[in-house]
Tab-separated table of C-alpha atoms and ligand atoms in Angstrom:
chain	number	residue	atom	x	y	z
A	29	MET	CA	101.433	127.633	79.480
A	30	LEU	CA	101.539	131.191	80.793
A	31	GLU	CA	98.827	132.106	78.306
A	32	ASP	CA	96.569	129.302	79.652
A	33	MET	CA	97.165	130.515	83.170
A	34	LEU	CA	96.338	134.113	82.285
A	35	ASN	CA	93.138	133.042	80.528
A	36	LYS	CA	92.111	130.896	83.468
A	37	ASP	CA	92.879	133.588	86.027
A	38	GLU	CA	91.463	136.508	84.097
A	39	GLY	CA	90.932	139.512	86.320
A	40	LYS	CA	93.649	138.555	88.816
A	41	SER	CA	96.853	140.524	89.229
A	42	MET	CA	100.239	139.106	88.261
A	43	GLU	CA	101.147	138.821	91.956
A	44	GLU	CA	97.953	136.900	92.741
A	45	ILE	CA	98.513	134.455	89.899
A	46	ALA	CA	102.146	133.930	90.926
A	47	GLU	CA	101.176	133.455	94.574
A	48	ALA	CA	98.530	130.821	93.729
A	49	ASP	CA	101.019	128.995	91.483
A	50	TYR	CA	103.713	129.096	94.172
A	51	ASN	CA	101.339	127.777	96.844
A	52	SER	CA	100.092	124.976	94.639
A	53	LYS	CA	103.719	123.900	94.020
A	54	LEU	CA	104.507	124.082	97.730
A	55	ASN	CA	101.535	121.788	98.306
A	56	MET	CA	102.847	119.293	95.751
A	57	LYS	CA	106.211	119.276	97.531
A	58	LYS	CA	104.532	118.674	100.897
A	59	LYS	CA	102.356	115.895	99.494
A	60	GLU	CA	105.336	114.088	98.016
A	61	GLU	CA	107.365	114.286	101.245
A	62	GLU	CA	104.404	113.025	103.256
A	63	TYR	CA	103.752	110.171	100.824
A	64	TYR	CA	107.223	108.657	101.246
A	65	GLN	CA	107.283	109.244	105.007
A	66	GLN	CA	103.895	107.585	105.435
A	67	LYS	CA	104.845	104.625	103.251
A	68	MET	CA	108.030	104.048	105.222
A	69	GLN	CA	106.139	103.998	108.498
A	70	GLU	CA	103.256	101.913	107.196
A	71	LEU	CA	105.561	99.237	105.732
A	72	GLY	CA	108.143	99.334	108.508
A	73	LEU	CA	111.033	100.193	106.178
A	74	LYS	CA	114.272	101.646	107.487
A	75	PRO	CA	115.889	104.856	106.222
A	76	VAL	CA	119.171	104.377	104.336
A	77	ASP	CA	121.073	107.116	106.258
A	78	ARG	CA	122.811	104.707	108.625
A	79	LEU	CA	123.999	102.535	105.734
A	80	LEU	CA	126.040	105.417	104.368
A	81	LYS	CA	128.475	105.031	107.275
A	82	TYR	CA	129.038	101.305	106.790
A	83	LEU	CA	129.084	100.801	103.049
A	84	PRO	CA	132.475	100.807	101.334
A	85	GLU	CA	130.867	102.874	98.614
A	86	ALA	CA	127.259	104.059	98.755
A	87	SER	CA	125.358	104.573	95.514
A	88	LYS	CA	124.873	108.098	94.218
A	89	TYR	CA	121.134	107.678	94.754
A	90	MET	CA	121.613	106.699	98.392
A	91	LYS	CA	123.810	109.734	99.002
A	92	LYS	CA	121.143	112.003	97.535
A	93	GLY	CA	118.259	110.360	99.423
A	94	ILE	CA	116.694	109.148	96.154
A	95	THR	CA	117.172	105.560	97.297
A	96	PHE	CA	115.562	106.372	100.593
A	97	ALA	CA	114.620	103.163	102.410
A	98	HIS	CA	115.524	99.523	102.736
A	99	GLN	CA	114.410	96.244	104.185
A	100	ASP	CA	117.051	93.877	105.475
A	101	PHE	CA	120.016	95.465	103.690
A	102	GLU	CA	122.049	94.186	106.640
A	103	VAL	CA	122.316	90.754	104.970
A	104	ILE	CA	123.962	92.375	101.957
A	105	ALA	CA	126.262	94.471	104.156
A	106	LYS	CA	127.318	91.257	105.908
A	107	ALA	CA	128.002	89.488	102.587
A	108	LEU	CA	130.067	92.478	101.498
A	109	ALA	CA	132.035	92.521	104.743
A	110	ASN	CA	132.746	88.786	104.492
A	111	ASN	CA	133.385	88.836	100.770
A	112	GLU	CA	130.572	86.345	100.194
A	113	PRO	CA	128.542	85.983	96.992
A	114	PHE	CA	125.268	87.825	96.646
A	115	ALA	CA	122.904	88.603	93.807
A	116	VAL	CA	120.662	91.402	92.660
A	117	ILE	CA	117.495	90.934	90.637
A	118	SER	CA	115.450	93.471	88.756
A	119	GLY	CA	113.512	93.158	85.555
A	120	LEU	CA	110.978	94.911	83.439
A	121	SER	CA	108.239	94.449	80.935
A	122	PRO	CA	109.294	95.156	77.343
A	123	THR	CA	106.597	97.512	76.120
A	124	GLY	CA	108.817	100.103	74.449
A	125	PRO	CA	112.248	101.689	74.602
A	126	LEU	CA	113.784	102.382	78.013
A	127	HIS	CA	113.559	105.919	79.381
A	128	PHE	CA	115.423	107.883	82.061
A	129	GLY	CA	113.094	106.515	84.753
A	130	HIS	CA	114.232	102.957	83.967
A	131	LYS	CA	117.870	104.045	83.976
A	132	VAL	CA	117.656	104.801	87.717
A	133	VAL	CA	117.096	101.144	88.604
A	134	PHE	CA	119.809	99.968	86.216
A	135	ASP	CA	122.261	102.447	87.750
A	136	GLU	CA	121.595	100.811	91.127
A	137	LEU	CA	122.146	97.353	89.591
A	138	LEU	CA	125.441	98.545	88.125
A	139	TRP	CA	126.523	99.920	91.477
A	140	LEU	CA	125.758	96.570	93.128
A	141	GLN	CA	127.588	94.713	90.343
A	142	LYS	CA	130.650	96.863	90.997
A	143	LEU	CA	130.400	95.824	94.658
A	144	GLY	CA	130.476	92.161	93.548
A	145	ALA	CA	126.851	91.146	92.906
A	146	ASP	CA	125.758	88.772	90.180
A	147	VAL	CA	123.021	90.589	88.289
A	148	PHE	CA	119.850	88.800	87.116
A	149	ILE	CA	117.597	90.725	84.724
A	150	PRO	CA	114.314	89.033	83.758
A	151	ILE	CA	112.583	90.593	80.767
A	152	THR	CA	108.930	89.797	81.336
A	153	ASN	CA	107.545	89.696	77.818
A	154	ASP	CA	104.957	87.128	78.955
A	155	GLU	CA	103.622	89.646	81.472
A	156	ALA	CA	103.463	92.385	78.802
A	157	TYR	CA	101.294	89.995	76.808
A	158	VAL	CA	98.994	88.692	79.550
A	159	VAL	CA	98.180	92.158	80.892
A	160	GLY	CA	97.469	93.379	77.361
A	161	LYS	CA	100.377	95.814	77.002
A	162	SER	CA	101.654	93.891	73.959
A	163	LYS	CA	99.433	92.494	71.223
A	164	SER	CA	101.431	89.266	70.984
A	165	LEU	CA	104.366	87.445	72.514
A	166	ALA	CA	106.202	87.970	69.234
A	167	GLU	CA	105.768	91.732	69.519
A	168	SER	CA	107.039	91.848	73.104
A	169	ARG	CA	109.961	89.539	72.197
A	170	LYS	CA	110.955	91.857	69.358
A	171	CYS	CA	110.868	94.824	71.688
A	172	ALA	CA	112.978	92.910	74.246
A	173	TYR	CA	115.775	92.078	71.794
A	174	GLU	CA	115.721	95.230	69.689
A	175	GLU	CA	115.071	97.939	72.259
A	176	VAL	CA	115.407	96.818	75.844
A	177	ILE	CA	118.388	94.458	76.001
A	178	PRO	CA	120.718	96.589	73.817
A	179	SER	CA	119.957	99.570	76.053
A	180	ILE	CA	120.697	97.545	79.198
A	181	ILE	CA	124.016	96.320	77.790
A	182	ALA	CA	124.866	99.886	76.740
A	183	PHE	CA	124.700	100.953	80.409
A	184	GLY	CA	127.985	99.087	80.917
A	185	PHE	CA	127.182	95.735	82.578
A	186	LYS	CA	129.845	93.017	82.553
A	187	SER	CA	128.691	89.959	80.617
A	188	GLU	CA	130.403	87.506	82.995
A	189	LYS	CA	128.351	88.809	85.942
A	190	THR	CA	125.076	89.538	84.159
A	191	LYS	CA	122.301	87.082	83.346
A	192	ILE	CA	119.530	88.469	81.185
A	193	PHE	CA	116.601	86.314	80.124
A	194	VAL	CA	113.442	86.859	78.148
A	195	ASP	CA	110.775	84.823	79.943
A	196	SER	CA	109.189	83.147	76.933
A	197	ASP	CA	112.634	82.101	75.641
A	198	TYR	CA	113.910	80.806	78.974
A	199	LYS	CA	111.280	78.139	79.524
A	200	ASP	CA	112.988	76.771	82.638
A	201	ILE	CA	111.634	79.777	84.513
A	202	TYR	CA	108.144	78.259	84.120
A	203	ASN	CA	109.234	75.044	85.843
A	204	VAL	CA	110.558	77.128	88.716
A	205	ALA	CA	107.294	79.123	88.826
A	206	MET	CA	105.297	75.903	88.873
A	207	ASP	CA	107.342	74.633	91.793
A	208	PHE	CA	107.105	77.824	93.888
A	209	SER	CA	103.406	78.230	93.120
A	210	LYS	CA	102.744	75.327	95.530
A	211	ASN	CA	103.589	77.699	98.374
A	212	ILE	CA	101.392	80.615	97.326
A	213	THR	CA	98.297	80.629	99.468
A	214	ASN	CA	95.091	82.432	98.739
A	215	SER	CA	95.014	83.981	102.191
A	216	LYS	CA	98.558	85.358	101.918
A	217	ILE	CA	97.854	86.929	98.526
A	218	LYS	CA	94.565	88.437	99.699
A	219	GLY	CA	96.228	89.680	102.888
A	220	VAL	CA	99.064	91.378	101.046
A	221	PHE	CA	97.281	92.759	97.986
A	222	GLY	CA	93.721	93.073	99.249
A	223	GLU	CA	90.854	91.128	97.714
A	224	GLU	CA	89.631	94.227	95.861
A	225	ASN	CA	92.847	94.246	93.792
A	226	LEU	CA	92.418	90.703	92.571
A	227	ASN	CA	89.980	91.507	89.797
A	228	ASN	CA	91.673	89.121	87.371
A	229	PRO	CA	92.879	86.279	89.625
A	230	GLY	CA	94.134	84.069	86.777
A	231	VAL	CA	96.518	86.702	85.436
A	232	PHE	CA	97.387	87.777	88.954
A	233	PHE	CA	98.438	84.330	90.141
A	234	TYR	CA	100.316	83.670	86.895
A	235	ARG	CA	102.297	86.909	87.206
A	236	GLY	CA	102.837	86.304	90.913
A	237	ALA	CA	104.237	82.802	90.402
A	238	VAL	CA	106.582	83.853	87.577
A	239	GLN	CA	107.749	86.882	89.520
A	240	LEU	CA	108.521	84.710	92.532
A	241	ALA	CA	110.515	82.360	90.319
A	242	GLN	CA	112.524	85.316	88.997
A	243	ILE	CA	113.223	86.690	92.462
A	244	LEU	CA	114.276	83.376	93.979
A	245	LEU	CA	116.075	81.950	90.915
A	246	PRO	CA	119.610	83.047	92.012
A	247	GLN	CA	119.235	80.901	95.144
A	248	LEU	CA	118.719	77.645	93.241
A	249	LYS	CA	121.422	74.985	93.220
A	250	GLU	CA	122.368	75.835	89.618
A	251	PHE	CA	123.535	79.279	90.762
A	252	GLY	CA	125.315	78.188	93.919
A	253	GLY	CA	122.369	77.680	96.286
A	254	PRO	CA	120.938	79.973	98.991
A	255	LYS	CA	122.605	83.358	99.133
A	256	PRO	CA	121.714	86.942	100.055
A	257	THR	CA	119.791	88.693	97.309
A	258	ILE	CA	118.544	92.208	96.902
A	259	ILE	CA	115.906	93.894	94.769
A	260	PRO	CA	115.971	97.612	93.966
A	261	VAL	CA	112.378	98.736	93.381
A	262	GLY	CA	109.792	101.470	93.594
A	263	ILE	CA	107.620	101.439	96.695
A	264	ASP	CA	104.620	100.136	94.695
A	265	GLN	CA	106.396	96.775	94.330
A	266	TYR	CA	106.542	96.165	98.083
A	267	PRO	CA	103.701	93.586	98.174
A	268	TYR	CA	105.586	91.321	95.747
A	269	ILE	CA	108.703	91.515	97.899
A	270	LEU	CA	106.660	90.603	100.955
A	271	VAL	CA	105.234	87.501	99.273
A	272	SER	CA	108.679	86.446	98.025
A	273	ARG	CA	110.118	86.756	101.559
A	274	ASP	CA	107.321	84.568	102.888
A	275	ILE	CA	107.913	81.863	100.246
A	276	ALA	CA	111.705	82.049	100.692
A	277	GLU	CA	111.280	81.207	104.380
A	278	LYS	CA	109.013	78.281	103.569
A	279	ARG	CA	111.640	76.923	101.133
A	280	ASN	CA	114.662	77.430	103.401
A	281	LEU	CA	116.008	80.205	101.207
A	282	ILE	CA	117.210	83.601	102.383
A	283	PRO	CA	114.401	86.205	102.296
A	284	PRO	CA	115.329	88.820	99.676
A	285	ALA	CA	116.386	92.260	100.883
A	286	SER	CA	115.173	95.365	99.072
A	287	ILE	CA	116.028	99.012	98.561
A	288	TYR	CA	113.368	101.556	97.625
A	289	ILE	CA	113.911	104.267	95.058
A	290	LYS	CA	111.841	107.430	94.691
A	291	PHE	CA	110.268	107.615	91.248
A	292	LEU	CA	111.714	110.002	88.719
A	293	ASN	CA	109.065	112.680	88.141
A	294	SER	CA	107.093	112.738	84.942
A	295	LEU	CA	108.003	115.661	82.688
A	296	LYS	CA	104.403	116.756	83.279
A	297	GLY	CA	104.920	117.246	87.015
A	298	PRO	CA	105.554	115.495	90.318
A	299	GLU	CA	102.136	113.881	90.621
A	300	ASN	CA	103.149	111.050	88.290
A	301	LYS	CA	106.291	109.176	87.413
A	302	MET	CA	107.897	108.855	83.973
A	303	SER	CA	105.924	106.248	82.117
A	304	ALA	CA	106.791	104.377	78.927
A	305	SER	CA	103.134	104.418	77.898
A	306	ASP	CA	102.997	108.231	77.863
A	307	PRO	CA	105.701	109.588	75.516
A	308	SER	CA	105.267	113.166	76.713
A	309	SER	CA	105.944	112.134	80.330
A	310	CYS	CA	109.421	110.776	79.641
A	311	ILE	CA	112.547	110.999	77.558
A	312	TYR	CA	113.268	107.665	75.923
A	313	LEU	CA	116.895	106.691	75.611
A	314	THR	CA	116.209	106.258	71.903
A	315	ASP	CA	114.676	109.724	71.429
A	316	ASN	CA	116.366	111.891	68.847
A	317	PRO	CA	117.898	115.150	70.120
A	318	LYS	CA	115.139	117.269	68.566
A	319	ASP	CA	112.396	115.351	70.418
A	320	ALA	CA	114.352	115.483	73.664
A	321	GLU	CA	114.805	119.233	73.276
A	322	ARG	CA	111.084	119.731	72.674
A	323	LYS	CA	110.130	117.585	75.665
A	324	ILE	CA	112.475	119.522	77.950
A	325	ARG	CA	111.186	122.837	76.590
A	326	ASP	CA	107.616	121.775	77.475
A	327	ALA	CA	108.495	120.232	80.851
A	328	PHE	CA	106.785	121.265	84.070
A	329	THR	CA	109.064	123.290	86.350
A	330	GLY	CA	109.059	124.618	89.891
A	331	GLY	CA	109.571	128.142	88.595
A	332	SER	CA	107.157	131.070	88.525
A	333	PRO	CA	105.250	132.012	85.374
A	334	PHE	CA	106.820	135.464	85.780
A	335	ALA	CA	110.601	135.874	85.624
A	336	SER	CA	110.630	138.955	87.890
A	337	ILE	CA	108.758	137.067	90.621
A	338	GLN	CA	110.991	133.998	90.274
A	339	ARG	CA	114.061	136.219	90.734
A	340	GLU	CA	112.482	137.604	93.900
A	341	LYS	CA	110.949	134.462	95.475
A	342	GLY	CA	113.043	131.689	93.899
A	343	GLY	CA	111.759	128.427	92.447
A	344	ILE	CA	110.785	125.114	94.055
A	345	PRO	CA	113.269	122.536	92.721
A	346	GLU	CA	111.626	119.692	94.661
A	347	VAL	CA	108.667	119.670	92.275
A	348	CYS	CA	110.606	120.569	89.141
A	349	SER	CA	110.858	117.890	86.424
A	350	VAL	CA	114.003	119.461	84.985
A	351	HIS	CA	115.753	119.575	88.344
A	352	SER	CA	114.649	116.030	89.042
A	353	LEU	CA	116.105	114.788	85.733
A	354	LEU	CA	119.392	116.619	86.240
A	355	ASN	CA	119.700	115.671	89.892
A	356	TYR	CA	119.078	111.965	89.221
A	357	HIS	CA	121.285	111.570	86.174
A	358	PHE	CA	123.724	114.390	85.609
A	359	TYR	CA	124.675	116.285	88.763
A	360	ASP	CA	127.225	115.095	91.286
A	361	ASP	CA	126.507	115.962	94.936
A	362	LYS	CA	128.149	119.375	94.791
A	363	GLU	CA	126.505	120.365	91.525
A	364	ALA	CA	123.123	119.245	92.847
A	365	GLN	CA	123.475	121.348	95.980
A	366	SER	CA	124.634	124.378	94.061
A	367	ALA	CA	121.801	124.055	91.479
A	368	TYR	CA	119.262	123.652	94.293
A	369	LYS	CA	120.526	126.791	96.031
A	370	SER	CA	120.615	128.862	92.827
A	371	CYS	CA	117.027	127.885	92.108
A	372	ARG	CA	115.747	128.519	95.636
A	373	GLU	CA	117.419	131.941	95.676
A	374	GLY	CA	116.103	132.915	92.256
A	375	LYS	CA	119.616	133.217	90.847
A	376	ILE	CA	118.821	131.006	87.889
A	377	LEU	CA	115.749	130.981	85.674
A	378	CYS	CA	114.062	128.005	84.055
A	379	SER	CA	115.102	128.947	80.519
A	380	GLU	CA	118.774	128.696	81.468
A	381	CYS	CA	118.243	125.465	83.349
A	382	LYS	CA	116.369	123.923	80.411
A	383	LYS	CA	119.167	124.917	78.049
A	384	ASN	CA	121.686	123.192	80.283
A	385	ALA	CA	119.444	120.101	80.572
A	386	THR	CA	118.993	119.943	76.788
A	387	SER	CA	122.715	119.951	76.202
A	388	LEU	CA	123.454	117.289	78.852
A	389	VAL	CA	120.567	115.036	77.813
A	390	THR	CA	121.208	115.193	74.067
A	391	ASN	CA	124.926	114.448	74.512
A	392	TYR	CA	124.015	111.467	76.673
A	393	LEU	CA	121.452	110.198	74.143
A	394	ILE	CA	123.878	110.386	71.225
A	395	GLU	CA	126.491	108.429	73.170
A	396	HIS	CA	123.993	105.874	74.509
A	397	GLN	CA	122.534	105.207	71.067
A	398	GLU	CA	126.017	104.606	69.655
A	399	LYS	CA	126.661	102.090	72.453
A	400	MET	CA	123.303	100.432	71.724
A	401	LYS	CA	124.357	99.786	68.133
A	402	LYS	CA	127.470	97.964	69.332
A	403	ALA	CA	125.514	96.142	72.053
A	404	LYS	CA	123.139	94.632	69.480
A	405	LYS	CA	126.026	92.517	68.197
A	406	ASN	CA	126.842	91.267	71.668
A	407	ILE	CA	123.464	90.188	73.084
A	408	LYS	CA	124.176	86.458	73.132
A	409	SER	CA	126.981	86.735	75.680
A	410	PHE	CA	124.521	88.249	78.212
A	411	LEU	CA	121.695	85.722	77.829
A	412	LEU	CA	121.047	83.153	80.527
A	413	ASP	CA	120.710	79.599	79.228
A	414	THR	CA	121.492	77.543	82.332
A	415	PRO	CA	119.083	74.571	82.492
A	416	ILE	CA	117.283	74.210	85.811
A	417	ASN	CA	117.298	70.539	86.777
A	418	SER	CA	117.324	70.733	90.559
A	419	ILE	CA	113.536	70.930	90.864
A	420	LEU	CA	112.677	68.294	88.260
B	5	SF4	FE1	113.520	124.006	87.893
B	5	SF4	FE2	115.682	125.221	87.103
B	5	SF4	FE3	113.362	126.469	87.009
B	5	SF4	FE4	114.514	125.965	89.345
B	5	SF4	S1	115.275	127.284	87.758
B	5	SF4	S2	112.400	125.638	88.850
B	5	SF4	S3	115.467	123.993	88.949
B	5	SF4	S4	113.950	124.665	85.816
């Protein structure tokens, strides 16, 4: 990487190269901060700071500002205060093994389960197929049962409070989607998503209707009727939440609340998030230690290309993929603050940090993969098979 930089900046002094690199990283940091601020204002979301005072136990991501905003969390706080039932829903498309970016959302689900929530996890293999991310339903089903669900169970969910379903195997979800689709209007969808984004309306309406069914499912009679629900998501999912709140009102259900989580940076830098479709951007939870080590070694950091300059000026942990990974998954509050300070003051260099990350990540992977093996024998106890008759 340094070699590329030197070739590109031939003729410039070491100080000039380091200065340009530092400024470009400062710009990335500024851009990221502005992005989340702007989104919060534009969508009218509230910061989570005030919640920290009222929650019996805030999540580690809330305390660190990684879960940074919410809509209507008050309904969940009220359910918690009154010891009333509530549910959390979050799913994903099975297109490959889970990675550390996915783990963030599942950590929030686990936190909510510990607070008393029933957890619903739709595995949208039908979506993977219709948008062309899987060649066939069979392929996406295989991925769901062999890769995704064992990993989810390995995180530590309790089977009695967890309902996982693979869309194409839980056909009742399609009856629910059919029923809710009556309330989806063209004007609402165009208003929320913008006409220009509806380039494949058939697929779009299909996905929309099934997603609505998944979000509102816990409020059906079969699961105890209307109740507060919450969805932990990335900010890009906001339009779907908005539509589901609109439909919930029309159907006398409680509009779902949501919390918004900042994406875990890609290993290639802060301009993208970890993505399952780009193996070099993420560490899969099924990666072997050698691959994980290589990915961390090649990861983008907030450090300087020159050790002497990094010792003098410090690094920029806010844009550093390694810091991001450690801060999200391995550091407690104190460790995160101390690592941040050491980096900013140039007291630690990237090589040392990467060594530490490699050891923490590989130990985690070995343990997680062992748990996955056991989880594969226990999938049935987590699968939802409740028939939905109330809408028939
Ligand atoms: Fe990132 Fe660590 Fe380097 Fe700082 S020292 S930029 S936290 S890898």
